[in-house]
Protein backbone atom coordinates (compact mmCIF):
# COMPACT_ATOMS: atom_id res chain seq x y z
CA UNK A 1 0.00 0.00 0.00
CA UNK A 2 1.09 3.58 -0.57
CA UNK A 3 -0.46 6.64 1.04
CA UNK A 4 -1.82 9.76 -0.65
CA UNK A 5 -2.45 12.81 1.53
CA UNK A 6 -4.98 15.60 1.02
CA UNK A 7 -4.81 18.63 3.29
CA UNK A 8 -7.62 21.17 3.40
CA UNK A 9 -11.27 21.52 4.36
CA UNK A 10 -14.53 19.59 4.03
CA UNK A 11 -17.86 21.42 4.31
CA UNK A 12 -21.13 19.53 4.64
CA UNK A 13 -24.42 21.35 4.13
CA UNK A 14 -28.03 20.19 4.07
CA UNK A 15 -30.99 22.07 2.60
CA UNK A 16 -34.72 22.01 3.19
CA UNK A 17 -35.20 20.73 -0.38
CA UNK A 18 -33.48 17.51 0.66
CA UNK A 19 -30.38 18.18 -1.45
CA UNK A 20 -27.13 17.74 0.47
CA UNK A 21 -23.81 19.22 -0.66
CA UNK A 22 -20.28 18.26 0.41
CA UNK A 23 -17.35 20.46 -0.61
CA UNK A 24 -13.78 19.21 -0.55
CA UNK A 25 -11.28 22.08 -0.79
CA UNK A 26 -7.68 20.85 -1.05
CA UNK A 27 -4.88 23.44 -1.23
CA UNK A 28 -2.42 20.54 -0.91
CA UNK A 29 -2.91 17.23 -2.70
CA UNK A 30 -1.01 14.83 -4.98
CA UNK A 31 -2.47 16.82 -7.92
CA UNK A 32 -1.85 20.26 -6.51
CA UNK A 33 -4.66 22.57 -5.33
CA UNK A 34 -8.17 21.56 -6.37
CA UNK A 35 -11.74 21.46 -5.09
CA UNK A 36 -14.57 19.03 -5.73
CA UNK A 37 -18.28 19.03 -4.94
CA UNK A 38 -20.41 16.00 -4.09
CA UNK A 39 -24.18 16.36 -4.34
CA UNK A 40 -26.86 13.94 -3.22
CA UNK A 41 -30.30 14.88 -4.46
CA UNK A 42 -33.53 14.30 -2.54
CA UNK A 43 -34.23 11.19 -4.63
CA UNK A 44 -30.80 9.73 -3.78
CA UNK A 45 -29.01 10.52 -7.05
CA UNK A 46 -25.31 11.07 -6.28
CA UNK A 47 -23.35 13.51 -8.43
CA UNK A 48 -19.64 14.35 -8.43
CA UNK A 49 -18.42 17.67 -9.82
CA UNK A 50 -14.63 17.74 -10.26
CA UNK A 51 -12.30 20.10 -12.15
CA UNK A 52 -10.20 17.61 -14.16
CA UNK A 53 -10.48 14.11 -15.50
CA UNK A 54 -7.64 12.99 -13.24
CA UNK A 55 -9.22 14.27 -10.02
CA UNK A 56 -12.65 13.02 -11.11
CA UNK A 57 -11.23 9.53 -11.74
CA UNK A 58 -9.54 9.40 -8.35
CA UNK A 59 -12.53 10.63 -6.34
CA UNK A 60 -14.95 8.41 -8.29
CA UNK A 61 -12.56 5.50 -7.76
CA UNK A 62 -12.72 6.05 -4.00
CA UNK A 63 -16.35 7.06 -3.40
CA UNK A 64 -19.62 5.97 -5.03
CA UNK A 65 -21.56 8.13 -7.51
CA UNK A 66 -24.34 7.70 -10.02
CA UNK A 67 -22.97 10.47 -12.24
CA UNK A 68 -19.62 12.21 -12.67
CA UNK A 69 -19.10 15.54 -14.43
CA UNK A 70 -15.88 17.42 -15.15
CA UNK A 71 -16.65 21.11 -14.69
CA UNK A 72 -14.82 24.23 -13.49
CA UNK A 73 -14.89 24.32 -9.68
CA UNK A 74 -14.12 27.71 -8.15
CA UNK A 75 -13.86 28.42 -4.43
CA UNK A 76 -13.40 31.89 -2.95
CA UNK A 77 -12.90 32.58 0.76
CA UNK A 78 -13.32 36.01 2.35
CA UNK A 79 -12.34 36.79 5.95
CA UNK A 80 -11.86 33.03 6.50
CA UNK A 81 -15.58 32.68 7.27
CA UNK A 82 -17.42 33.50 4.06
CA UNK A 83 -17.17 30.93 1.29
CA UNK A 84 -18.44 31.07 -2.28
CA UNK A 85 -18.45 27.90 -4.38
CA UNK A 86 -19.27 27.69 -8.08
CA UNK A 87 -19.43 24.27 -9.74
CA UNK A 88 -22.07 24.26 -12.49
CA UNK A 89 -24.93 23.62 -11.99
CA UNK A 90 -24.35 24.27 -8.25
CA UNK A 91 -23.74 27.69 -6.73
CA UNK A 92 -23.23 27.83 -2.97
CA UNK A 93 -22.52 30.54 -0.43
CA UNK A 94 -22.05 29.80 3.24
CA UNK A 95 -20.75 31.41 6.39
CA UNK A 96 -19.21 29.85 9.48
CA UNK A 97 -19.61 30.77 13.12
CA UNK A 98 -17.29 30.72 16.08
CA UNK A 99 -15.50 27.52 16.95
CA UNK A 100 -17.74 25.35 19.16
CA UNK A 101 -16.87 22.65 21.71
CA UNK A 102 -15.92 19.98 19.11
CA UNK A 103 -13.76 22.56 17.35
CA UNK A 104 -12.02 23.54 20.58
CA UNK A 105 -11.34 19.88 21.36
CA UNK A 106 -9.88 19.25 17.89
CA UNK A 107 -7.70 22.35 18.06
CA UNK A 108 -6.19 21.12 21.33
CA UNK A 109 -4.72 18.03 19.63
CA UNK A 110 -1.21 18.51 18.19
CA UNK A 111 -1.27 18.40 14.40
CA UNK A 112 1.17 15.50 14.05
CA UNK A 113 -0.88 13.38 16.45
CA UNK A 114 -4.21 14.30 14.82
CA UNK A 115 -3.14 12.76 11.49
CA UNK A 116 -1.82 9.44 12.83
CA UNK A 117 -3.98 6.43 11.83
CA UNK A 118 -3.97 4.97 15.35
CA UNK A 119 -5.26 8.20 16.88
CA UNK A 120 -7.85 8.62 14.13
CA UNK A 121 -9.14 5.07 14.62
CA UNK A 122 -9.45 5.68 18.37
CA UNK A 123 -11.98 8.45 17.73
CA UNK A 124 -14.14 6.59 15.22
CA UNK A 125 -16.82 5.48 17.67
CA UNK A 126 -17.12 8.84 19.51
CA UNK A 127 -17.40 10.62 16.15
CA UNK A 128 -20.18 8.30 15.04
CA UNK A 129 -22.10 8.79 18.28
CA UNK A 130 -21.65 12.56 18.58
CA UNK A 131 -21.51 13.76 14.97
CA UNK A 132 -22.86 10.95 12.82
CA UNK A 133 -19.58 10.63 10.89
CA UNK A 134 -16.76 8.11 10.76
CA UNK A 135 -13.05 8.84 11.08
CA UNK A 136 -11.76 5.94 8.95
CA UNK A 137 -12.92 3.00 6.88
CA UNK A 138 -12.62 0.98 3.71
CA UNK A 139 -13.28 2.52 0.31
CA UNK A 140 -13.52 1.30 -3.27
CA UNK A 141 -10.67 -0.45 -5.10
CA UNK A 142 -9.22 -1.85 -1.87
CA UNK A 143 -8.46 1.60 -0.49
CA UNK A 144 -8.63 2.71 3.13
CA UNK A 145 -9.18 6.26 4.35
CA UNK A 146 -8.29 8.12 7.53
CA UNK A 147 -9.84 11.51 8.28
CA UNK A 148 -7.60 13.50 10.61
CA UNK A 149 -9.86 16.36 11.76
CA UNK A 150 -7.98 19.33 13.18
CA UNK A 151 -10.63 22.02 13.61
CA UNK A 152 -14.38 22.51 13.17
CA UNK A 153 -16.64 25.52 12.75
CA UNK A 154 -20.43 25.34 12.49
CA UNK A 155 -22.00 26.58 9.27
CA UNK A 156 -24.50 29.21 10.39
CA UNK A 157 -25.80 30.51 7.07
CA UNK A 158 -26.06 29.16 3.55
CA UNK A 159 -27.76 29.79 0.22
CA UNK A 160 -27.56 27.22 -2.54
CA UNK A 161 -28.96 27.03 -6.04
CA UNK A 162 -29.00 24.41 -8.78
CA UNK A 163 -29.51 25.69 -12.33
CA UNK A 164 -30.55 28.99 -10.76
CA UNK A 165 -33.30 27.44 -8.61
CA UNK A 166 -33.10 27.78 -4.83
CA UNK A 167 -32.45 24.60 -2.85
CA UNK A 168 -34.10 26.04 0.24
CA UNK A 169 -32.83 27.04 3.65
CA UNK A 170 -29.90 25.60 5.60
CA UNK A 171 -30.72 22.26 7.27
CA UNK A 172 -28.95 19.29 8.87
CA UNK A 173 -27.26 16.81 6.54
CA UNK A 174 -30.12 14.32 6.76
CA UNK A 175 -30.49 11.62 5.70
CA UNK A 176 -26.74 10.91 5.75
CA UNK A 177 -25.03 11.14 2.39
CA UNK A 178 -24.10 7.83 0.77
CA UNK A 179 -20.85 8.56 -1.02
CA UNK A 180 -18.75 6.31 1.19
CA UNK A 181 -16.87 6.24 4.49
CA UNK A 182 -17.01 9.32 6.68
CA UNK A 183 -18.29 11.97 4.27
CA UNK A 184 -19.58 14.67 6.67
CA UNK A 185 -21.12 15.16 10.13
CA UNK A 186 -24.87 15.59 10.59
CA UNK A 187 -24.73 19.25 11.75
CA UNK A 188 -23.70 21.59 8.89
CA UNK A 189 -20.06 22.42 9.47
CA UNK A 190 -16.66 23.20 8.01
CA UNK A 191 -13.90 20.83 9.10
CA UNK A 192 -10.17 21.47 8.79
CA UNK A 193 -8.86 18.06 7.85
CA UNK A 194 -6.01 15.94 6.59
CA UNK A 195 -7.28 12.93 4.67
CA UNK A 196 -4.95 10.01 4.03
CA UNK A 197 -5.90 7.41 1.41
CA UNK A 198 -4.02 4.11 1.33
CA UNK A 199 -3.93 2.81 -2.25
CA UNK A 200 -2.92 -0.67 -3.34
CA UNK A 201 0.46 -0.69 -5.06
CA UNK A 202 -0.77 -2.74 -8.03
CA UNK A 203 -3.56 -0.32 -8.86
CA UNK A 204 -3.51 3.12 -10.42
CA UNK A 205 -4.85 6.09 -8.47
CA UNK A 206 -8.05 5.90 -10.55
CA UNK A 207 -8.84 2.44 -9.19
CA UNK A 208 -8.13 0.61 -12.42
CA UNK A 209 -5.45 -2.05 -12.60
CA UNK A 210 -2.13 -0.58 -13.69
Phi, psi and omega in degrees: 000145171235153187252136174246134185243136179236123184242123181173229186223148169235128176244131177241127186223131172257161178226159181289348175282349184096351177281133178241139186235134176236120178259131168249120182241113192237090175297333179231122180203170176299341180250019183079188181294134172199165176227151175222157181232128175252133182232128169245120182281169183300331180273003177096355179294128184251123186238134173251132174243116184226154190278340181220161177298323181294312179291324177297317180296318181293311182296317179290338176278351180253317180254181184243128179223155173269339183209141179232131177232138173263113183219160173296132177239115183243132178234128176237137181235127179241131177058023178067349186241347183244115186247139174233127184235127176236119178212087187312129014265012184264135170231128187224135170234136176211157179233147181252155178258190180293151178303130180262191185301313176301321179295318178297320179295318180294321181295335182284346182273128177304141185304319182293326178287321185298337183258004179280133182305320180297318178293317180299316180297326180300328185263009182296310182295313176302321180295321178295319183288319187271325188240347182075026180226157177257156180258347176197166178165172181282149179232188181292164174058031178072016181274160174226141184240144172233128180255105180267089182287136184236349178192160180206132174235137176291145170273121187252347177208147179198143169229134182222141176228155173228119185056034178085354181264134181296141176264006177096187184279165176299139182210165174300158178277079182223139352295167181302144177292155188239044179276332182155200183300139171077276180064277183196149177295165179294311178289136177303130184199165174243122185245126170281126193210150168242116181257128177247128180243118176272123185244137178297139184296330184269013178236151175285169180289352176272350181100351178273154178296137181265000000 
